[in-house]
Tab-separated table of C-alpha atoms in Angstrom:
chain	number	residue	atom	x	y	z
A	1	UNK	CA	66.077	-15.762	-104.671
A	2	UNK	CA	66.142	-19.658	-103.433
A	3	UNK	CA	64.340	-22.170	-106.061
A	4	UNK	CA	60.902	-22.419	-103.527
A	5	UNK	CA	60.775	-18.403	-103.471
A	6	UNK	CA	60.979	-18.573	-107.487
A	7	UNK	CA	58.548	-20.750	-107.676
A	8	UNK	CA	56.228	-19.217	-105.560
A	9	UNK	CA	56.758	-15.944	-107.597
A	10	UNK	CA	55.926	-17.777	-110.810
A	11	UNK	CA	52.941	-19.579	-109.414
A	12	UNK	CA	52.055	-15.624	-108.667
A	13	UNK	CA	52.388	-14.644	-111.847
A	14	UNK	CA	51.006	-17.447	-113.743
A	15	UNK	CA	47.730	-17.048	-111.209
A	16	UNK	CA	47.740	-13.302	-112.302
A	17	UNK	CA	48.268	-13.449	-115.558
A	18	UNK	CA	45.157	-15.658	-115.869
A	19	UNK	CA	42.922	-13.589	-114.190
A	20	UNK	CA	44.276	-10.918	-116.579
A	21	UNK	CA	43.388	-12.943	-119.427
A	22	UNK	CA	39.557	-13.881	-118.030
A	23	UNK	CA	38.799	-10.155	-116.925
A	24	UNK	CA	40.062	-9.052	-120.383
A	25	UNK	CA	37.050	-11.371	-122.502
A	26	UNK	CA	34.487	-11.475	-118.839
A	27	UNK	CA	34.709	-7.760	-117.685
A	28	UNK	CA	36.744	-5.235	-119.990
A	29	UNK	CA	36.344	-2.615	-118.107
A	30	UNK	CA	37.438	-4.141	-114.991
A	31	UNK	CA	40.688	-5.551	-116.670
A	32	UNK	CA	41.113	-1.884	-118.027
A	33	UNK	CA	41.409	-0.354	-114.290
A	34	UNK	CA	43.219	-3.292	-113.147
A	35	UNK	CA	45.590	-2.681	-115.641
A	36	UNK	CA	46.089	0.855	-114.860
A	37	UNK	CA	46.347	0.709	-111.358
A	38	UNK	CA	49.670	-1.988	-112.398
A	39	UNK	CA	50.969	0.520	-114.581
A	40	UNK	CA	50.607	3.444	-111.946
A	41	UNK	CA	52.129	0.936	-109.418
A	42	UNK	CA	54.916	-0.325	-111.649
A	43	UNK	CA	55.923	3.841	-112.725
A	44	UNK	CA	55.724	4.843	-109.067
A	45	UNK	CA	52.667	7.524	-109.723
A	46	UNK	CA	50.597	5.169	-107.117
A	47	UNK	CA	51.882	4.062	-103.789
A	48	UNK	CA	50.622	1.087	-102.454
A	49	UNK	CA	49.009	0.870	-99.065
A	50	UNK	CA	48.825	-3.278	-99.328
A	51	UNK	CA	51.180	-5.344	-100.218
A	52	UNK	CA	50.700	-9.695	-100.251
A	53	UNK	CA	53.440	-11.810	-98.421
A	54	UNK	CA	53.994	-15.051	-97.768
A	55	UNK	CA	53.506	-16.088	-93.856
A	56	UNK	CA	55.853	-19.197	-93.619
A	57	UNK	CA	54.801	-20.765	-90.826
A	58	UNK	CA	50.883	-20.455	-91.088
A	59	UNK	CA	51.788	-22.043	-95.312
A	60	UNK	CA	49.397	-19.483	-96.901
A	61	UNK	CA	48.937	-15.476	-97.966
A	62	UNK	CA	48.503	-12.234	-95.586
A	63	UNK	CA	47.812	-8.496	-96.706
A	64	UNK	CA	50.311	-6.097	-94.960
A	65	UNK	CA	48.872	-3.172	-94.509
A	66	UNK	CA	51.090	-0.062	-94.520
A	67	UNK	CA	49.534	2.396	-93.426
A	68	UNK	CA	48.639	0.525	-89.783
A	69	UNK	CA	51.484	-1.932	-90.310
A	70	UNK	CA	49.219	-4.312	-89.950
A	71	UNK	CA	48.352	-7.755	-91.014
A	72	UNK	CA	45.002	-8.273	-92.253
A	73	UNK	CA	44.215	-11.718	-91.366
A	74	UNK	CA	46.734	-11.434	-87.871
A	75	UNK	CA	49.178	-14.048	-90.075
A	76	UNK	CA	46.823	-16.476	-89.822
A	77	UNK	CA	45.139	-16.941	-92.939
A	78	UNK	CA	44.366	-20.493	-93.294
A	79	UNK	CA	42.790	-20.712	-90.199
A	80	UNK	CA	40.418	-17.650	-91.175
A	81	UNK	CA	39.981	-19.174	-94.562
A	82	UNK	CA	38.903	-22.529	-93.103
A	83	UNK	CA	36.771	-21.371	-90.355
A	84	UNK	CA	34.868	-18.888	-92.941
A	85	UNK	CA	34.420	-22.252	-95.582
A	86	UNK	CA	33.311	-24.340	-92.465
A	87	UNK	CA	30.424	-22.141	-91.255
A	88	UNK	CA	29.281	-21.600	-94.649
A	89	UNK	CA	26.902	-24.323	-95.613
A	90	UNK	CA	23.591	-25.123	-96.801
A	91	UNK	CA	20.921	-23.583	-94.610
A	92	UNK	CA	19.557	-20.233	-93.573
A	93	UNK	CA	22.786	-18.588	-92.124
A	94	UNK	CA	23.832	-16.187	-93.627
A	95	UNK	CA	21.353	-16.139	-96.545
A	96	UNK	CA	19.226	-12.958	-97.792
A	97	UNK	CA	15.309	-13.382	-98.764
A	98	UNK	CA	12.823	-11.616	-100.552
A	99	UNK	CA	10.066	-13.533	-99.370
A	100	UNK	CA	8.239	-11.603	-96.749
A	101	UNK	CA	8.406	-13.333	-93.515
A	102	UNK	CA	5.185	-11.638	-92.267
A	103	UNK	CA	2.374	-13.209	-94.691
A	104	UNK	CA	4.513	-16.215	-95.563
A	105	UNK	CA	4.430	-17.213	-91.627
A	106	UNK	CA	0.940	-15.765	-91.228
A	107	UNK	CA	-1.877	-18.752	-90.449
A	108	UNK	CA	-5.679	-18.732	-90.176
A	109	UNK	CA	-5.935	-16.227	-92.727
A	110	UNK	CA	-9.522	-14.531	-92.485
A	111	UNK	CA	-10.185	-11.825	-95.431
A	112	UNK	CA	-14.209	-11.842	-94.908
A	113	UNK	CA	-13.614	-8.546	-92.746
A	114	UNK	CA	-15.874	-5.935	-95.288
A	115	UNK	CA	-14.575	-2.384	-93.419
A	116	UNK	CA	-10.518	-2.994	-94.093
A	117	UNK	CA	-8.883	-0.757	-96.002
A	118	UNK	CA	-7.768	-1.290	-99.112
A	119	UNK	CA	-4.327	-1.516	-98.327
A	120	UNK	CA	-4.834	-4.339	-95.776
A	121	UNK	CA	-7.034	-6.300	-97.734
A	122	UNK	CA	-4.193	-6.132	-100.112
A	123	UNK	CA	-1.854	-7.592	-97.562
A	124	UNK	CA	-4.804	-10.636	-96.796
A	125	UNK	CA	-5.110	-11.536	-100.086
A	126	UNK	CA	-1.403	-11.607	-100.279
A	127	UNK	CA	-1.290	-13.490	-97.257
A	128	UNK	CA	-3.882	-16.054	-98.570
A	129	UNK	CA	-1.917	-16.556	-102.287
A	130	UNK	CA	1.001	-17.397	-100.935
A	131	UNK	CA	-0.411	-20.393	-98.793
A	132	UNK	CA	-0.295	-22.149	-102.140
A	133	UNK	CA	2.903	-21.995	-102.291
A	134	UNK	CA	3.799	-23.105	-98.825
A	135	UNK	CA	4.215	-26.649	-99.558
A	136	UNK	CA	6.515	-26.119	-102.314
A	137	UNK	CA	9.196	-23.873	-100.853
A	138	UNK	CA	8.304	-24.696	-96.997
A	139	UNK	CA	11.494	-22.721	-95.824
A	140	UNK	CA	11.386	-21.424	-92.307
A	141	UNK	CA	12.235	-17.975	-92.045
A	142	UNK	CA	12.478	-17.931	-88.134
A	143	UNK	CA	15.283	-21.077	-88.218
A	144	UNK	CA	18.434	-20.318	-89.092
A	145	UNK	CA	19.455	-24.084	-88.701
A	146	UNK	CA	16.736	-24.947	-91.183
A	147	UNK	CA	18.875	-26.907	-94.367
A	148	UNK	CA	18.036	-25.686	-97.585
A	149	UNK	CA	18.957	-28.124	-100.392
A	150	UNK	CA	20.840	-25.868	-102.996
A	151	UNK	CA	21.550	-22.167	-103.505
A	152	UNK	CA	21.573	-21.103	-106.735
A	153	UNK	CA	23.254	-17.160	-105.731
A	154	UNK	CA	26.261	-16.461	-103.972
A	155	UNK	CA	26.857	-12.995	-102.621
A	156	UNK	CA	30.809	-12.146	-101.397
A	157	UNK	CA	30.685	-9.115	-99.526
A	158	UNK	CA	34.721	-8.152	-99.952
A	159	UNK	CA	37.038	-10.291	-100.802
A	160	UNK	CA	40.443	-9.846	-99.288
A	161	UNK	CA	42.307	-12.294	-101.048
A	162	UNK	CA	39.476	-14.535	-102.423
A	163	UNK	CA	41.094	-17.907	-100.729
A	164	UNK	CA	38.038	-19.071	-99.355
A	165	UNK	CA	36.019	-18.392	-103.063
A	166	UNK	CA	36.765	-21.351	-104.715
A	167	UNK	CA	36.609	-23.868	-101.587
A	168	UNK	CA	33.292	-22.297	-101.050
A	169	UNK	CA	31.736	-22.837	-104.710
A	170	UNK	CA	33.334	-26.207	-104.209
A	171	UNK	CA	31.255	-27.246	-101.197
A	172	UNK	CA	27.729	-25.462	-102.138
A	173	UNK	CA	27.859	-25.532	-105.931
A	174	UNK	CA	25.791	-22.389	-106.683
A	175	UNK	CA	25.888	-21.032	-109.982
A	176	UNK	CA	25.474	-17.009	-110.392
A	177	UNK	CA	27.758	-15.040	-108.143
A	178	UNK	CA	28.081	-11.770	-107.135
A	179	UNK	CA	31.545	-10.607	-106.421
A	180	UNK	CA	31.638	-6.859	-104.255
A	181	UNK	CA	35.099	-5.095	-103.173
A	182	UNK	CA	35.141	-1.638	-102.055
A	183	UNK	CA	38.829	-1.552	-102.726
A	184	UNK	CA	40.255	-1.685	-105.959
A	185	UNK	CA	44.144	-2.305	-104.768
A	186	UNK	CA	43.023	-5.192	-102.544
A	187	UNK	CA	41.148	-6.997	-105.216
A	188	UNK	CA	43.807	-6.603	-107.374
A	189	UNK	CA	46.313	-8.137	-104.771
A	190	UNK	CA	43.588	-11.759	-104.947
A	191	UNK	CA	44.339	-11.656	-108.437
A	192	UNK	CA	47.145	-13.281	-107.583
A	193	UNK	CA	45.964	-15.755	-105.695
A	194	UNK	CA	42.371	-16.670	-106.248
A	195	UNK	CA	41.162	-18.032	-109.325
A	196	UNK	CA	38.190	-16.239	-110.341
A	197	UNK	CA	37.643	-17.771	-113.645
A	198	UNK	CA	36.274	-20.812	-111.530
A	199	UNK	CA	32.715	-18.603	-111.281
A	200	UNK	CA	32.346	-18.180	-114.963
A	201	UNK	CA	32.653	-22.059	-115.924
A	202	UNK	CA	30.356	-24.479	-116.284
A	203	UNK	CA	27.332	-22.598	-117.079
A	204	UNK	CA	27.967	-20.257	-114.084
A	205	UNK	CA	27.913	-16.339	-114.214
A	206	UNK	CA	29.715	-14.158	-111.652
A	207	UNK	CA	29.156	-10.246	-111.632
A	208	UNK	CA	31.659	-7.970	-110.324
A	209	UNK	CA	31.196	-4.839	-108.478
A	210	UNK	CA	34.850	-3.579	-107.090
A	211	UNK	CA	35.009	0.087	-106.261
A	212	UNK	CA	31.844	1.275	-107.865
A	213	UNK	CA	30.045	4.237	-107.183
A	214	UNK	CA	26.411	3.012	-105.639
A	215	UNK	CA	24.561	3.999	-109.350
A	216	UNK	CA	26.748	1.378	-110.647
A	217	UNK	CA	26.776	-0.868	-108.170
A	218	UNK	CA	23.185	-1.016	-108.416
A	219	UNK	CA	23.488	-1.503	-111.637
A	220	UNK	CA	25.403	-4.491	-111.395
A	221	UNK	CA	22.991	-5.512	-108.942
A	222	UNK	CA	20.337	-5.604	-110.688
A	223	UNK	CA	22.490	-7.625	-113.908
A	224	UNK	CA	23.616	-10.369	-110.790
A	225	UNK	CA	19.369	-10.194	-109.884
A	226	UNK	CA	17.945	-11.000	-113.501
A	227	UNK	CA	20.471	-13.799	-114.119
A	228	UNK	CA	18.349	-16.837	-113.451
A	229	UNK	CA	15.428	-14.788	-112.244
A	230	UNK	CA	13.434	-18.179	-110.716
A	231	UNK	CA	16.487	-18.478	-108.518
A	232	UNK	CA	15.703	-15.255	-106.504
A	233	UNK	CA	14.045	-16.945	-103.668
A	234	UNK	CA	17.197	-17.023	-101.388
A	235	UNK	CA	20.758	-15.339	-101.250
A	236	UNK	CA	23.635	-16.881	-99.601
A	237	UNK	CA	26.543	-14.791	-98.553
A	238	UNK	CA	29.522	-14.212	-96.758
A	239	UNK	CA	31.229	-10.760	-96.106
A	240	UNK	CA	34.918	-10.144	-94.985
């Protein structure tokens, strides 16, 4: 092993390690199946479909996959990272709502009608109320260009290797993230890489949700929801 390959491998470890350390006080029972699916790695009971490497040329990480002996991100991950950071930015692309676009759009509101049903006075009145409000959020639903001045919540839909995470929270500064991977081998592979102790500082929160069953993921959901509750207005995510 030349002197750049060991300390690449230590910058791996050290990366790792750390992650280890903030699961382990953050998220005990993630660090707990983290930690077993090492140990069933490292005893050969578990064989690995993904494994990281190091694409020279392109200067950052790949995930080889295996089974299609395949390269996740085609060897060119820093140009996937930094296209994905670039078309992430503050306005509507991208973002999840709760706000109903219907009655929040809806002008010239008339609820004098006496024969509606109940139901669809309802909806009036609800389209009435919120015309209050219009002048204080003011976000346009139909413009995805429309720039919104701060998100508060972060979604990552998978994670692959987590590169673009931090350059993300960087540029937009949100503070409650929500942190989904389907597969438990691949998120363990960004520990190596990715610093996720970056979305618990500073009076953030992250939530993870990697490999759950959909009772506990909406679980977790729900946990990411009520954090900041005032804050639910918009979502903005990104999904791999």
């Amino acid at each position: 092993m030349t002197a750049e390959e060991q300390n690449l491998y230590n910058a791996l470890i050290t990366t790792f390690n750390g992650n280890l350390r903030f699961l382990s006080q953050y998220d005990y029972p993630l660090f707990e199946r983290v930690n077993m699916l090492s140990d069933a790695i490292n005893s050969g009971a578990y064989n690995e479909r993904y494994f990281l490497e190091f694409v020279k040329e392109n200067g950052d990480f790949d995930i080889y996959d295996s089974s299609t002996q395949t390269y996740i991100y085609d060897k060119k991950p820093k140009q996937w990272n930094n296209k994905l950071v670039v078309n992430t930015n503050l306005d509507l692309k991208g973002a999840l709502t709760f706000l109903n676009p219907v009655p929040y759009n809806q002008h010239n509101v008339d609820v004098s009608e006496k024969d509606l049903h109940l139901t669809q006075k309802f909806e009036i009145r609800t389209m009435t109320d919120i015309q209050n409000f219009k002048m204080i959020l003011n976000p346009d639903l139909s413009n995805g260009d429309k720039k919104i001045k701060s998100f508060n919540k972060f979604v990552f839909l998978g994670t692959l290797l987590g590169r673009h995470i931090p350059k993300i929270l960087k540029k937009l500064n949100f503070k409650n993230t929500f942190v989904c991977e389907h597969n438990l081998e691949v998120f363990r592979l960004s520990l190596f890489v990715c610093d996720y102790s970056l979305l618990a500082r500073d009076g953030r929160s992250v939530v993870f949700s990697i490999m759950d069953d959909e009772n506990v993921f909406m679980d977790k959901f729900r946990t990411f929801f009520q954090n900041d509750i005032t804050h639910n207005l918009f979502f903005k995510y990104v999904s791999t």
